[in-house]
Coordinates of C-alpha atoms in Angstrom, one line a residue:
M19 CA 103.7 95.3 99.8
M20 CA 107.1 95.0 101.4
V21 CA 108.6 95.4 97.9
A22 CA 106.9 98.8 97.6
L23 CA 108.3 99.9 100.9
F24 CA 111.9 99.1 99.9
L25 CA 111.5 100.5 96.4
V26 CA 110.0 103.8 97.7
S27 CA 112.6 104.0 100.5
G28 CA 115.5 103.4 98.1
I29 CA 114.2 105.8 95.5
G30 CA 113.4 108.4 98.2
K31 CA 117.1 108.3 99.3
L32 CA 118.2 109.1 95.8
T33 CA 115.7 111.9 95.3
A34 CA 116.5 113.5 98.7
V35 CA 120.2 112.7 99.1
A36 CA 121.1 115.7 101.3
A37 CA 118.1 115.3 103.6
T38 CA 118.8 111.5 104.0
Q39 CA 122.5 112.2 104.6
G40 CA 121.6 114.7 107.3
Y41 CA 119.2 112.1 109.0
M42 CA 121.9 109.4 108.8
T43 CA 124.7 111.6 110.3
A44 CA 122.4 112.6 113.1
Y45 CA 122.4 109.0 114.2
G46 CA 126.2 108.6 113.7
V47 CA 126.0 106.8 110.3
P48 CA 128.4 108.1 107.6
A49 CA 126.7 110.2 105.0
M50 CA 128.4 108.3 102.1
L51 CA 126.5 105.2 103.0
V52 CA 123.4 106.7 101.5
W53 CA 124.4 105.3 98.1
P54 CA 124.9 101.7 99.1
A55 CA 121.8 101.9 101.3
A56 CA 119.7 103.1 98.3
A57 CA 121.2 100.5 96.0
F58 CA 120.6 97.7 98.5
E59 CA 116.9 98.8 99.0
I60 CA 116.2 99.1 95.3
G61 CA 118.1 96.0 94.4
A62 CA 116.5 93.9 97.1
G63 CA 113.1 95.3 96.2
V64 CA 113.5 94.3 92.6
L65 CA 114.8 90.8 93.5
L66 CA 112.0 90.3 95.9
L67 CA 109.5 91.4 93.3
L68 CA 110.9 88.8 90.8
G69 CA 111.2 86.1 93.5
L70 CA 114.8 85.6 92.8
W71 CA 117.2 84.3 95.5
T72 CA 114.2 84.6 97.9
R73 CA 115.6 82.6 100.8
P74 CA 119.0 84.3 101.2
L75 CA 117.3 87.7 100.4
G76 CA 114.8 87.1 103.2
L77 CA 117.7 86.6 105.7
C78 CA 119.5 89.7 104.4
L79 CA 116.3 91.8 104.6
A80 CA 115.5 90.5 108.1
G81 CA 119.0 91.6 109.2
W82 CA 118.5 95.0 107.4
C83 CA 115.2 95.6 109.3
L84 CA 116.8 94.7 112.6
L85 CA 119.8 96.9 111.9
T86 CA 117.8 99.9 110.9
A87 CA 115.5 99.5 113.9
A88 CA 118.5 99.4 116.3
I89 CA 120.2 102.4 114.7
F90 CA 117.3 104.8 113.8
H91 CA 114.3 103.9 115.9
T92 CA 115.2 103.5 119.6
A93 CA 113.8 106.7 121.0
F94 CA 110.8 104.9 122.4
A95 CA 109.4 108.0 124.2
D96 CA 108.6 109.2 120.7
Q97 CA 105.5 107.2 119.5
N98 CA 106.5 107.5 115.9
Q99 CA 109.9 106.0 116.7
L100 CA 108.3 103.2 118.7
I101 CA 105.9 102.4 115.9
N102 CA 108.7 102.4 113.3
F103 CA 110.8 100.1 115.6
L104 CA 107.8 97.7 115.9
K105 CA 107.2 97.9 112.2
N106 CA 110.8 96.9 111.5
L107 CA 110.6 94.0 113.9
T108 CA 107.4 92.8 112.3
M109 CA 108.9 93.0 108.8
A110 CA 112.0 91.1 110.1
G111 CA 109.7 88.4 111.2
G112 CA 108.0 88.3 107.9
F113 CA 111.3 88.1 106.0
L114 CA 112.4 85.2 108.3
L115 CA 109.2 83.4 107.3
L116 CA 109.9 84.2 103.7
A117 CA 113.5 82.8 104.1
R118 CA 112.0 79.6 105.6
A119 CA 109.3 79.1 103.0
G120 CA 110.9 80.4 99.9
A121 CA 109.1 81.7 96.9
T122 CA 106.4 79.8 95.0
G123 CA 104.1 80.4 92.1
F124 CA 105.3 82.7 89.4
S125 CA 108.7 83.5 91.0
L126 CA 111.9 83.0 89.2
D127 CA 113.0 80.7 92.1
A128 CA 110.1 78.5 91.4
R129 CA 110.8 78.4 87.7
R130 CA 114.5 77.6 88.3
A131 CA 113.4 74.7 90.6
L132 CA 111.1 73.4 87.9
I133 CA 113.9 73.5 85.3
R134 CA 116.2 71.6 87.7
T135 CA 113.6 68.9 88.3
E136 CA 113.0 68.5 84.5
V137 CA 116.7 68.0 83.7

């Protein structure tokens, strides 16, 4: 489900560039960062879906969630902002667990590990 959140968010940035840039600049983030942010969210979502480089990706995504919470969701008097802040902290915790456990099952990481043990 976290894959869907990142893919939808990244694609949303690309389909509403001006609105996203306006939101970002309102928080002091340069508007040109919309492109790398969208690329990171889409790329990370695809890698997470495939289960490729799961442990380092989990650390990166945990950091991303903490960073976006600290920049965009600190107006705690606004209940929506508070909920988004807590959502980002929760997701960061989930990504740290993913970084610790790694991917299993049908992931590309699991297949690569299997190939290494067979060699």
